[in-house]
Amino acid sequence: MTTIPYDPLARYAARLHADLGDRHHVASPLGAWLLLALAAPAATGAVRDELAGVLGVDSESAAAAAAALLDRPHPLVPSATAVWHRPGTDPDRLAGWWDGLPRSTTTGPMPDRTGLDAWAREHTLGLIDRFPLTVSPRVLLALASALATRISWATPFDLVPGAALGPDAPRDTARPDGGPAHRPGTGHGPGQEHGHGAGQEHGHGAGGGWAGRLARVLRSPEHGHRAWIAATGPAGDVAVHAAAAVERDGAGLVVLSVLADPAVPAADVLAAGYALAGAAVDGEPARRSLFDLPLGPGPLGTLREEPVRTAARDGREERHRAVLPCWSARDEHDLTAPGLGFAAVGRALGGLLGVDAGVEARQTTVAHYGRYGFEAAAVTGAFALTSLPPEGVRRSAELRFGHPYAVLAVATDRRDGEPGPWHGLPVFSAWVAEPREPVDSDLVDPVESW
């Protein structure tokens, strides 16, 4: 059985998201990683080692992992990859590499702009209608990946007023025992390094900044979703919410939302999400007992205690509900930054073709998260380009036929694949000494060719 490199993907995702920063965005590190894995076997020597470092595994393992995913597509996550070449490229130079690509990978001549856009639409459930790169005469090879999903929640969210996302009213901020309020996560291990509790000074209680902007938000239903507080490394304590899709053929999708103190960098929160993801689809990893946390409002929400009748074994019952906003994102990402691997892909493919090659790499993404479901798509494209010629000097001439000149209408004839009897034969000739204005038919587009 092929081992899927979860940890290497998490490290790659950390580099990609670090390059994107903390602005609102959606990305598919997996979509980019898959392209690197397809290209890696084409590399040799130092370039092969460089790609192995970026991928986190050797090229053979990366290629095997990509094939395992692509050749057994997920029912809820349609996927596709393609490798196209410029017409006229020597196929013998590509044959050895192509033979090792996943069976599902499309290969062949480069489509035009319309064809690339159609490929993007077809493989993203119509969510993305334009390929992220534009074909030019410099393109030698093109690699593409597409991932998409459109799911309905097994149990939809409830709708509640936007105020539910904000801080509690003053009457709710005291502890039930009459003591001062505490912020969940305050003073708990690694969380202190990021100033857990600092949000209180700036009025950043859980969701406080968004509550006033939203009329309606989502609340997890009484049953069917999962939520917990997890202890993580650099991000400290985080709130986790998991919503599951309606399954198909034994396969599903769980969408995790991970919240940390506002002072924690986005990169650390995303890293915590990747660290939890593998185990969170089936359980609640790193879960903290609510009875180990202080009561009161905090950056992850509000913790209350009340007497209840309970069948809990030790008489201590825990219950979690989550309040989240709807959200959407649409993005384009340049993937040529150092550490993302695509510069090495250009060198690898150039070596395969025996030329110096540059690279363009971009990813287009979209996502929508709502009451009834989730949809997202990503198209990642990489072009191996002929190197730019050396700098020189250009002279440009605009030739103006502003005085009498000769015209010849010359036939061409290659009907049998070689010059025929009409080829190169002047049929008409003229001396133009009296110009005229364009006539009406010259001023409109022709209905059809003559």
Coordinates of C-alpha atoms in Angstrom, one line a residue:
M1 CA 0.0 0.0 0.0
T2 CA 1.3 3.4 -1.0
T3 CA 1.9 5.8 2.0
I4 CA 0.3 9.2 1.5
P5 CA 2.8 11.8 2.8
Y6 CA 0.6 13.8 5.2
D7 CA 3.4 15.4 7.1
P8 CA 5.3 16.5 3.9
L9 CA 2.1 18.0 2.5
A10 CA 1.6 19.9 5.8
R11 CA 5.1 21.3 5.6
Y12 CA 4.5 22.3 1.9
A13 CA 1.2 23.9 2.9
A14 CA 3.0 25.9 5.6
R15 CA 5.4 27.4 3.0
L16 CA 2.6 28.2 0.6
H17 CA 0.3 29.8 3.2
A18 CA 3.3 31.8 4.6
D19 CA 3.8 33.2 1.1
L20 CA 0.2 34.2 0.9
G21 CA 0.2 35.9 4.4
D22 CA -2.8 36.6 6.6
R23 CA -5.1 38.1 4.1
H24 CA -8.4 36.4 3.4
H25 CA -7.7 33.6 0.9
V26 CA -8.2 30.0 -0.1
A27 CA -5.6 27.8 -1.6
S28 CA -5.0 24.1 -2.5
P29 CA -1.5 23.1 -1.4
L30 CA -2.4 19.6 -2.5
G31 CA -3.1 20.8 -6.1
A32 CA 0.3 22.4 -6.3
W33 CA 2.1 19.4 -4.6
L34 CA 0.5 17.0 -7.1
L35 CA 2.1 18.9 -10.0
L36 CA 5.5 18.8 -8.4
A37 CA 5.1 15.1 -7.8
L38 CA 4.2 14.6 -11.5
A39 CA 7.3 16.5 -12.6
A40 CA 9.8 15.1 -10.1
P41 CA 10.7 11.9 -12.0
A42 CA 11.8 14.1 -15.0
A43 CA 14.5 15.7 -12.8
T44 CA 18.1 14.5 -12.4
G45 CA 21.0 15.3 -10.2
A46 CA 20.8 18.4 -8.1
V47 CA 17.4 19.4 -9.4
R48 CA 16.0 16.0 -8.4
D49 CA 17.4 16.6 -4.9
E50 CA 15.9 20.1 -4.7
L51 CA 12.5 18.8 -5.7
A52 CA 12.7 16.0 -3.1
G53 CA 13.5 18.6 -0.5
V54 CA 10.4 20.7 -1.4
L55 CA 8.1 17.6 -1.7
G56 CA 9.4 16.2 1.6
V57 CA 9.9 12.8 0.1
D58 CA 12.0 11.3 -2.8
S59 CA 10.6 11.6 -6.3
E60 CA 9.6 7.9 -6.5
S61 CA 7.6 8.1 -3.4
A62 CA 5.9 11.4 -4.4
A63 CA 5.0 10.0 -7.8
A64 CA 3.6 6.9 -6.3
A65 CA 1.5 8.9 -3.8
A66 CA 0.2 11.1 -6.7
A67 CA -0.7 8.0 -8.7
A68 CA -2.5 6.4 -5.7
L69 CA -4.7 9.5 -5.3
L70 CA -5.3 10.3 -9.0
D71 CA -5.9 6.8 -10.2
R72 CA -8.5 6.1 -7.5
P73 CA -10.5 9.4 -7.5
H74 CA -12.5 10.3 -4.5
P75 CA -16.3 10.3 -5.2
L76 CA -16.7 13.7 -3.6
V77 CA -13.5 15.3 -4.8
P78 CA -13.2 15.1 -8.6
S79 CA -9.6 15.4 -9.7
A80 CA -7.7 15.6 -12.9
T81 CA -4.2 16.2 -14.2
A82 CA -2.8 16.8 -17.6
V83 CA 0.6 17.2 -19.4
W84 CA 0.5 18.9 -22.8
H85 CA 3.3 19.7 -25.2
R86 CA 3.7 22.3 -27.9
P87 CA 3.2 20.8 -31.4
G88 CA 6.5 20.0 -32.9
T89 CA 8.1 18.9 -29.6
D90 CA 10.1 15.7 -30.0
P91 CA 8.0 13.1 -28.3
D92 CA 10.9 10.7 -27.9
R93 CA 12.4 13.1 -25.3
L94 CA 9.2 12.9 -23.3
A95 CA 8.4 9.2 -23.7
G96 CA 10.3 7.8 -20.7
W97 CA 8.8 10.4 -18.3
W98 CA 5.3 10.1 -19.8
D99 CA 5.3 6.3 -19.4
G100 CA 5.5 6.8 -15.6
L101 CA 2.7 9.3 -15.2
P102 CA -0.6 8.2 -13.5
R103 CA -2.9 6.3 -15.9
S104 CA -5.5 9.1 -15.4
T105 CA -3.2 11.9 -16.5
T106 CA -4.2 13.4 -19.9
T107 CA -1.3 13.8 -22.4
G108 CA -1.1 15.3 -25.8
P109 CA -0.7 18.5 -27.8
M110 CA -1.3 21.9 -26.1
P111 CA -4.9 23.1 -26.3
D112 CA -5.5 26.7 -27.2
R113 CA -6.9 29.3 -24.8
T114 CA -10.5 28.1 -25.4
G115 CA -9.5 24.5 -24.8
L116 CA -7.6 25.2 -21.6
D117 CA -10.6 27.2 -20.2
A118 CA -12.9 24.3 -21.1
W119 CA -10.7 21.9 -19.3
A120 CA -10.8 24.1 -16.2
R121 CA -14.6 24.3 -16.3
E122 CA -15.0 20.6 -16.9
H123 CA -12.9 19.5 -14.0
T124 CA -14.1 22.0 -11.4
L125 CA -17.8 21.4 -11.6
G126 CA -18.0 24.8 -13.4
L127 CA -16.7 26.7 -10.4
I128 CA -13.6 28.0 -12.4
D129 CA -14.1 29.0 -15.9
R130 CA -10.6 30.3 -16.9
F131 CA -7.2 28.5 -16.8
P132 CA -4.8 30.4 -14.6
L133 CA -2.1 30.9 -17.4
T134 CA -2.1 32.2 -20.9
V135 CA -0.6 30.3 -23.8
S136 CA 2.2 32.0 -25.7
P137 CA 4.7 30.9 -28.4
R138 CA 7.3 30.5 -25.6
V139 CA 5.4 27.6 -23.9
L140 CA 7.1 24.2 -24.4
L141 CA 5.2 22.1 -21.9
A142 CA 2.2 22.6 -19.7
L143 CA 1.2 20.8 -16.5
A144 CA -2.2 21.2 -14.9
S145 CA -4.1 19.8 -11.9
A146 CA -7.7 20.3 -10.9
L147 CA -9.5 19.5 -7.6
A148 CA -13.1 20.3 -6.8
T149 CA -15.9 19.5 -4.4
R150 CA -19.5 20.4 -4.0
I151 CA -21.2 18.7 -0.9
S152 CA -24.2 19.1 1.2
W153 CA -23.9 18.8 5.0
A154 CA -25.3 15.6 6.5
T155 CA -26.9 17.9 9.0
P156 CA -27.4 21.6 8.0
F157 CA -26.6 24.5 10.3
D158 CA -29.2 26.5 12.2
L159 CA -29.4 30.2 11.5
V160 CA -29.1 32.7 14.4
P161 CA -28.7 36.5 14.7
G162 CA -25.3 37.8 14.0
A163 CA -25.0 39.0 17.6
A164 CA -24.5 35.3 18.6
L165 CA -21.0 35.6 17.1
G166 CA -20.1 38.5 19.4
P167 CA -19.0 39.0 23.0
D168 CA -21.5 38.3 25.8
A169 CA -23.5 41.1 27.3
P170 CA -21.9 42.4 30.5
R171 CA -24.4 40.5 32.7
D172 CA -23.0 37.2 31.3
T173 CA -19.3 38.0 31.8
A174 CA -19.1 37.1 35.5
R175 CA -18.4 33.6 36.7
P176 CA -21.4 31.7 38.2
D177 CA -19.5 31.6 41.5
G178 CA -19.3 35.4 41.6
G179 CA -15.6 35.5 40.9
P180 CA -13.9 37.5 38.2
A181 CA -14.2 36.4 34.6
H182 CA -11.4 34.4 33.0
R183 CA -10.6 33.9 29.3
P184 CA -10.5 30.3 28.2
G185 CA -6.9 29.5 27.2
T186 CA -5.4 32.2 29.5
G187 CA -2.3 30.9 31.2
H188 CA -2.3 27.5 29.6
G189 CA 1.1 26.4 28.4
P190 CA 2.1 27.5 24.9
G191 CA -0.8 29.9 24.6
Q192 CA 0.9 32.4 26.8
E193 CA 3.7 32.9 24.3
H194 CA 1.1 34.5 21.9
G195 CA -0.5 36.7 24.5
H196 CA -3.7 34.8 25.0
G197 CA -6.0 37.3 26.8
A198 CA -4.6 40.2 24.9
G199 CA -7.8 40.3 22.9
Q200 CA -9.6 41.5 26.0
E201 CA -7.7 44.7 26.1
H202 CA -8.6 45.5 22.5
G203 CA -12.2 44.3 22.5
H204 CA -11.4 41.2 20.4
G205 CA -13.6 38.7 22.3
A206 CA -14.6 35.7 20.2
G207 CA -16.0 37.1 17.0
G208 CA -16.6 40.5 18.4
G209 CA -15.4 42.3 15.4
W210 CA -17.7 40.5 13.0
A211 CA -20.9 40.3 15.0
G212 CA -21.8 43.9 14.2
R213 CA -21.3 43.4 10.5
L214 CA -23.5 40.3 10.1
A215 CA -27.3 40.0 10.4
R216 CA -27.3 36.2 10.4
V217 CA -24.7 33.6 11.2
L218 CA -24.5 29.8 11.5
R219 CA -24.9 27.7 14.7
S220 CA -24.0 24.0 14.8
P221 CA -27.2 21.9 15.3
E222 CA -27.9 20.1 18.5
H223 CA -26.7 16.8 17.0
G224 CA -24.7 15.9 13.8
H225 CA -21.7 18.2 14.1
R226 CA -18.7 17.9 16.4
A227 CA -16.9 20.7 18.3
W228 CA -14.2 20.7 20.9
I229 CA -11.2 22.6 22.3
A230 CA -7.8 21.1 21.4
A231 CA -4.4 21.7 22.8
T232 CA -1.8 22.3 20.0
G233 CA 1.8 23.5 19.8
P234 CA 2.5 27.0 18.7
A235 CA -1.2 27.9 18.4
G236 CA -2.0 27.0 22.0
D237 CA -5.6 26.0 22.7
V238 CA -7.8 26.1 19.6
A239 CA -11.5 25.7 19.1
V240 CA -12.4 23.1 16.4
H241 CA -15.6 22.6 14.6
A242 CA -16.2 19.6 12.2
A243 CA -19.1 19.4 9.8
A244 CA -19.5 16.2 7.7
A245 CA -20.9 15.9 4.2
V246 CA -23.4 13.4 3.0
E247 CA -21.3 10.4 2.1
R248 CA -21.2 8.7 -1.2
D249 CA -20.0 5.1 -1.8
G250 CA -18.4 5.0 1.6
A251 CA -16.4 8.2 1.1
G252 CA -17.0 11.5 2.7
L253 CA -15.7 15.0 3.4
V254 CA -15.3 16.7 6.8
V255 CA -14.7 20.4 6.8
L256 CA -12.7 21.6 9.9
S257 CA -12.8 25.1 11.2
V258 CA -10.0 26.0 13.6
L259 CA -10.0 29.1 15.8
A260 CA -7.2 30.4 18.0
D261 CA -6.6 33.6 20.0
P262 CA -6.5 36.6 17.6
A263 CA -2.9 37.2 18.5
V264 CA -1.8 33.9 17.1
P265 CA -0.3 34.2 13.6
A266 CA -2.4 32.8 10.7
A267 CA 0.4 30.4 9.8
D268 CA 0.4 28.8 13.3
V269 CA -3.4 28.3 13.2
L270 CA -3.2 26.7 9.7
A271 CA -0.4 24.5 10.9
A272 CA -2.5 23.4 13.9
G273 CA -5.3 22.6 11.5
Y274 CA -3.1 20.4 9.4
A275 CA -1.7 18.7 12.5
L276 CA -5.2 17.8 13.6
A277 CA -6.7 17.0 10.3
G278 CA -5.8 13.3 9.8
A279 CA -7.2 12.3 13.2
A280 CA -10.0 14.8 13.3
V281 CA -12.0 13.1 10.5
D282 CA -12.7 10.1 12.9
G283 CA -12.2 11.6 16.3
E284 CA -11.4 14.6 18.5
P285 CA -7.6 14.7 18.8
A286 CA -5.9 16.6 21.6
R287 CA -9.3 17.3 23.2
R288 CA -9.2 19.3 26.4
S289 CA -11.8 18.7 29.1
L290 CA -13.9 21.8 29.8
F291 CA -13.4 21.1 33.5
D292 CA -9.7 21.8 33.1
L293 CA -10.4 25.3 31.7
P294 CA -11.4 28.5 33.5
L295 CA -14.9 29.8 33.3
G296 CA -16.0 32.9 31.6
P297 CA -15.5 34.6 28.2
G298 CA -12.4 34.3 26.2
P299 CA -10.9 34.3 22.7
L300 CA -12.4 31.0 21.8
G301 CA -15.9 31.7 23.2
T302 CA -17.6 31.5 26.6
L303 CA -17.4 28.7 29.1
R304 CA -20.3 28.4 31.6
E305 CA -21.2 26.0 34.4
E306 CA -24.7 25.1 35.6
P307 CA -26.3 22.4 37.7
V308 CA -28.1 19.7 35.5
R309 CA -29.4 16.2 35.8
T310 CA -26.9 14.0 33.9
A311 CA -26.2 10.4 33.2
A312 CA -22.4 11.2 32.8
R313 CA -20.3 8.6 34.6
D314 CA -18.6 11.1 36.9
G315 CA -21.5 13.5 37.0
R316 CA -19.6 16.0 34.8
E317 CA -21.2 16.6 31.5
E318 CA -19.6 18.5 28.6
R319 CA -21.4 20.1 25.7
H320 CA -20.1 22.2 22.8
R321 CA -21.9 24.4 20.3
A322 CA -20.2 26.4 17.6
V323 CA -21.2 29.7 15.9
L324 CA -19.6 30.5 12.6
P325 CA -20.1 32.9 9.7
C326 CA -20.8 32.0 6.1
W327 CA -17.8 32.9 3.9
S328 CA -16.6 32.9 0.3
A329 CA -13.2 33.4 -1.3
R330 CA -11.8 33.6 -4.8
D331 CA -8.1 33.9 -5.5
E332 CA -5.2 33.7 -7.8
H333 CA -1.7 32.8 -6.5
D334 CA 1.7 33.1 -8.1
L335 CA 3.6 29.9 -7.3
T336 CA 7.0 30.9 -8.4
A337 CA 8.2 32.0 -5.0
P338 CA 11.4 30.3 -3.6
G339 CA 10.6 27.2 -1.6
L340 CA 7.4 26.2 -3.6
G341 CA 9.4 24.1 -6.1
F342 CA 8.2 25.4 -9.5
A343 CA 11.5 27.0 -10.5
A344 CA 13.0 23.5 -10.2
V345 CA 10.2 22.1 -12.3
G346 CA 11.2 24.4 -15.1
R347 CA 14.8 23.3 -14.9
A348 CA 13.7 19.6 -14.8
L349 CA 11.5 19.9 -17.9
G350 CA 14.0 22.0 -19.7
G351 CA 16.6 19.3 -19.1
L352 CA 14.2 16.7 -20.5
L353 CA 13.9 18.7 -23.7
G354 CA 17.5 19.7 -23.9
V355 CA 16.9 23.4 -23.6
D356 CA 17.2 26.1 -20.9
A357 CA 13.6 26.7 -19.7
G358 CA 11.9 29.1 -17.4
V359 CA 8.6 28.6 -15.6
E360 CA 5.3 30.2 -15.0
A361 CA 3.1 28.7 -12.3
R362 CA -0.3 30.0 -10.9
Q363 CA -3.2 28.6 -9.1
T364 CA -6.9 29.8 -9.3
T365 CA -9.1 28.9 -6.3
V366 CA -12.7 29.5 -5.2
A367 CA -14.7 28.4 -2.1
H368 CA -18.1 29.0 -0.6
Y369 CA -19.1 27.9 2.9
G370 CA -22.8 28.1 3.8
R371 CA -25.7 26.8 5.8
Y372 CA -26.4 23.8 3.7
G373 CA -23.0 22.9 2.2
F374 CA -19.6 23.6 1.0
E375 CA -18.0 23.9 -2.5
A376 CA -14.5 24.6 -3.6
A377 CA -12.2 24.2 -6.6
A378 CA -8.6 24.8 -7.6
V379 CA -6.8 24.7 -10.9
T380 CA -3.0 24.8 -10.8
G381 CA -1.0 25.4 -14.0
A382 CA 2.7 25.3 -14.7
F383 CA 4.3 26.2 -18.1
A384 CA 7.9 25.4 -19.0
L385 CA 9.0 28.3 -21.2
T386 CA 11.8 28.8 -23.7
S387 CA 14.3 31.2 -22.1
L388 CA 14.1 34.8 -23.1
P389 CA 16.7 35.7 -25.7
P390 CA 19.7 37.9 -24.7
E391 CA 19.2 41.6 -24.6
G392 CA 19.9 43.5 -27.8
V393 CA 18.6 46.3 -30.0
R394 CA 15.4 46.3 -32.1
R395 CA 14.6 48.5 -35.1
S396 CA 11.0 48.7 -36.2
A397 CA 9.8 50.0 -39.5
E398 CA 6.4 51.1 -40.5
L399 CA 6.2 51.0 -44.3
R400 CA 3.9 53.6 -45.7
F401 CA 2.5 53.0 -49.2
G402 CA 1.9 56.8 -49.8
H403 CA 2.8 57.0 -53.5
P404 CA 2.3 54.8 -56.6
Y405 CA 3.3 51.2 -56.1
A406 CA 3.0 47.7 -57.8
V407 CA 0.6 44.9 -56.8
L408 CA 0.8 41.3 -57.8
A409 CA -1.7 38.5 -57.0
V410 CA 0.3 35.3 -56.8
A411 CA -1.2 31.8 -56.5
T412 CA -0.1 29.1 -54.1
D413 CA -0.5 25.4 -54.8
R414 CA 0.5 22.7 -52.3
R415 CA -2.4 20.4 -52.9
D416 CA -0.2 17.3 -53.1
G417 CA 2.1 18.3 -50.3
E418 CA 4.6 19.8 -52.6
P419 CA 4.6 22.8 -55.0
G420 CA 2.1 22.3 -57.9
P421 CA 1.9 23.9 -61.3
W422 CA 0.2 27.0 -60.0
H423 CA 2.6 27.6 -57.1
G424 CA 4.2 31.0 -57.3
L425 CA 2.4 32.0 -60.5
P426 CA 1.4 35.7 -60.7
V427 CA -2.3 35.8 -61.9
F428 CA -2.9 39.6 -61.8
S429 CA -0.7 42.6 -61.6
A430 CA -1.4 46.3 -61.1
W431 CA 0.2 49.7 -60.8
V432 CA -1.6 51.7 -58.1
A433 CA -1.5 55.4 -58.9
E434 CA -5.0 56.5 -57.8
P435 CA -6.1 55.6 -54.2
R436 CA -9.7 55.8 -53.0
E437 CA -11.6 56.0 -49.7
P438 CA -12.9 52.7 -48.2
V439 CA -16.4 51.9 -49.4
D440 CA -19.3 51.2 -47.1
S441 CA -18.7 47.4 -47.2
D442 CA -15.1 48.1 -45.9
L443 CA -16.5 49.8 -42.8
V444 CA -18.4 46.8 -41.3
D445 CA -17.5 43.3 -40.4
P446 CA -18.2 40.9 -43.3
V447 CA -21.2 38.6 -43.0
E448 CA -19.1 35.7 -44.4
S449 CA -15.9 35.3 -46.2
W450 CA -15.9 35.8 -50.0

